Amino acid sequence: MSSENSSADDVQQVWDVVVVGAGPAGASAAYAAAVAGRSVLVLEKADLPRYKTCGGGIIGPSRDSLPPGFELPFRDRVHAVTFSNNGRFTRTRRSKHMLFGLINRPEFDQQLVEHAQKAGAEVRTGVTVQRVEQHGSAVPDRRSVAVVLQGGETLLARAVVGADGSASRIGAHVGVKLDQVDLGLEAEIPVPETVAEDWQGRVLIDWGPIPGSYGWVFPKGDTLTVGVISVRGEGAATKRYLEEFIGRLGLAGFEPSISSGHLTRCRADDSPLSRGRVLVCGDAAGLLEPWTREGISFALRSGRLAGEWAVRISEAHDAVDTRRQALNYAFAIKAGLGVEMSVGKRLLTAFERRPGLFHMALTGFRPAWKAFMDITRGATSLGEMVRSHPMAQRALTVLDNRQAPDTTPSAAPAPAADEATS
């Protein structure tokens, strides 16, 4: 390890990489840096495990980004999806193979942190980072970053990874710019065994009444995770949507064990991903899929990349080399996740105008359902699909050109019967 250690009291340890935040992005970054043999410290303000507002869906890209030997703590395996358009025109599509799995975030996040620790990372919980400094009296040289904790303690690092969530202080230091902010509301509802059996292996996705909104039901054993998401600024309407959604599902009589809310923030195209020796990833960088607001796979993938490039930055001896490595990190993010986000933004714009068209496609057009299955399983991504499939390119172009709002209730009602597909 290259961190500087000394028994002398006047020489402070310098960590190779300090990671702020112990969610999926931070734990992935810490694991990647620790596996490379560097000294890594993870700082987390909460005590672990801790609850996070999140549906908990683990799609193919998430599974593919986990550390070797990671055993997913699935609460259910999804083989069917029921789609509805604001409670109407309900139809269930089925798959012979698992589409995705469902986890509880406290268990999942804790396991990720444990894998980082096994790789050599150290973890401190219950500590709040107030700021980072790259210049000034707290910084002994140009190769160091000072991480200042609440209470005044200062830690030194060769590189810092900000993975401290959507209200990131490290993101503010980097200058992250946001293009889209949404409000998610969620309830964890314990249900009797008879109700849980009805939902086993099946999720519900409901296209909501607010432009760009949707709701979900994710079964996790004896608990249903029920949530909705829509653009920020529609708080009252979003809350009403959740209440009505729960009511028409017949779940209003069950008391939620947890009710929570969360803002998701999506980066602008020109938002920076670094500043000096500080990188950001996951929610702290505004990295998520704009249409579905899926963030776990973006956190895992960007976290791994941030950890790998933080190692390179920790080895950089001057500002020029530091800048080169930071630009390489940004390129890696934009070439992969950035392409997916660009397609997702186009889909969201079209979905806001014509949710009925999306509903008809997914419930009645086999290629659309196959694309959904392939993406959730990890066989392809939104970006790859548009790049390699002429039909997908044409469909997206048609959606881009359809400027008129969706004035029909759902265009035409889809058949109510279930359909089995492979």
PDB file of C-alpha atoms in Angstrom, residues 54-57 76 78 80-84 100 102 185-189 191 195-196 198-207 214-221 223-229 241-242 244-251:
ATOM      1  CA  CYS A  54     -35.957   2.555  -2.977  1.00  0.00           C
ATOM      2  CA  GLY A  55     -38.031  -0.005  -4.824  1.00  0.00           C
ATOM      3  CA  GLY A  56     -35.152  -2.446  -4.577  1.00  0.00           C
ATOM      4  CA  GLY A  57     -35.246  -3.889  -8.094  1.00  0.00           C
ATOM      5  CA  ASP A  76     -38.548 -12.393  -4.503  1.00  0.00           C
ATOM      6  CA  VAL A  78     -39.914 -11.548 -10.742  1.00  0.00           C
ATOM      7  CA  ALA A  80     -44.357 -11.418 -14.492  1.00  0.00           C
ATOM      8  CA  VAL A  81     -45.229  -7.742 -14.860  1.00  0.00           C
ATOM      9  CA  THR A  82     -48.722  -6.324 -14.654  1.00  0.00           C
ATOM     10  CA  PHE A  83     -49.092  -3.015 -16.503  1.00  0.00           C
ATOM     11  CA  SER A  84     -51.947  -0.555 -16.009  1.00  0.00           C
ATOM     12  CA  PHE A 100     -35.147  -9.233 -12.127  1.00  0.00           C
ATOM     13  CA  LEU A 102     -36.135  -7.730  -5.429  1.00  0.00           C
ATOM     14  CA  LEU A 185     -43.016   8.497  -2.211  1.00  0.00           C
ATOM     15  CA  GLU A 186     -43.047   4.967  -0.866  1.00  0.00           C
ATOM     16  CA  ALA A 187     -44.780   2.780   1.715  1.00  0.00           C
ATOM     17  CA  GLU A 188     -43.616  -0.564   3.078  1.00  0.00           C
ATOM     18  CA  ILE A 189     -46.888  -2.422   3.732  1.00  0.00           C
ATOM     19  CA  VAL A 191     -49.699  -7.946   4.362  1.00  0.00           C
ATOM     20  CA  VAL A 195     -52.313 -11.301  -0.015  1.00  0.00           C
ATOM     21  CA  ALA A 196     -48.588 -11.927  -0.304  1.00  0.00           C
ATOM     22  CA  ASP A 198     -51.249 -13.172  -4.860  1.00  0.00           C
ATOM     23  CA  TRP A 199     -48.216 -10.994  -5.566  1.00  0.00           C
ATOM     24  CA  GLN A 200     -45.457 -13.597  -5.425  1.00  0.00           C
ATOM     25  CA  GLY A 201     -43.217 -13.407  -8.484  1.00  0.00           C
ATOM     26  CA  ARG A 202     -45.144 -10.510 -10.006  1.00  0.00           C
ATOM     27  CA  VAL A 203     -44.752  -6.724  -9.946  1.00  0.00           C
ATOM     28  CA  LEU A 204     -47.188  -3.994 -10.972  1.00  0.00           C
ATOM     29  CA  ILE A 205     -46.229  -0.902 -12.959  1.00  0.00           C
ATOM     30  CA  ASP A 206     -48.922   1.759 -13.297  1.00  0.00           C
ATOM     31  CA  TRP A 207     -48.552   4.766 -15.594  1.00  0.00           C
ATOM     32  CA  TYR A 214     -45.711   6.035 -12.559  1.00  0.00           C
ATOM     33  CA  GLY A 215     -46.356   3.762  -9.599  1.00  0.00           C
ATOM     34  CA  TRP A 216     -45.123   0.317  -8.605  1.00  0.00           C
ATOM     35  CA  VAL A 217     -45.794  -2.636  -6.359  1.00  0.00           C
ATOM     36  CA  PHE A 218     -42.770  -4.800  -5.521  1.00  0.00           C
ATOM     37  CA  PRO A 219     -43.450  -7.918  -3.395  1.00  0.00           C
ATOM     38  CA  LYS A 220     -40.876  -8.884  -0.771  1.00  0.00           C
ATOM     39  CA  GLY A 221     -42.196 -11.831   1.161  1.00  0.00           C
ATOM     40  CA  THR A 223     -44.263  -6.966   2.719  1.00  0.00           C
ATOM     41  CA  LEU A 224     -45.266  -5.033  -0.395  1.00  0.00           C
ATOM     42  CA  THR A 225     -43.181  -2.009  -1.396  1.00  0.00           C
ATOM     43  CA  VAL A 226     -45.670   0.408  -2.946  1.00  0.00           C
ATOM     44  CA  GLY A 227     -44.481   3.703  -4.389  1.00  0.00           C
ATOM     45  CA  VAL A 228     -44.999   6.453  -6.940  1.00  0.00           C
ATOM     46  CA  ILE A 229     -42.700   9.011  -8.546  1.00  0.00           C
ATOM     47  CA  TYR A 241     -51.708   9.568  -6.490  1.00  0.00           C
ATOM     48  CA  LEU A 242     -50.058   7.289  -3.909  1.00  0.00           C
ATOM     49  CA  GLU A 244     -55.472   6.522  -4.603  1.00  0.00           C
ATOM     50  CA  PHE A 245     -53.073   3.894  -5.911  1.00  0.00           C
ATOM     51  CA  ILE A 246     -52.976   2.095  -2.552  1.00  0.00           C
ATOM     52  CA  GLY A 247     -56.740   2.392  -2.272  1.00  0.00           C
ATOM     53  CA  ARG A 248     -57.597   0.829  -5.610  1.00  0.00           C
ATOM     54  CA  LEU A 249     -55.133  -2.013  -4.914  1.00  0.00           C
ATOM     55  CA  GLY A 250     -57.217  -2.885  -1.858  1.00  0.00           C
ATOM     56  CA  LEU A 251     -54.322  -2.160   0.489  1.00  0.00           C
TER      57      LEU A 251
END
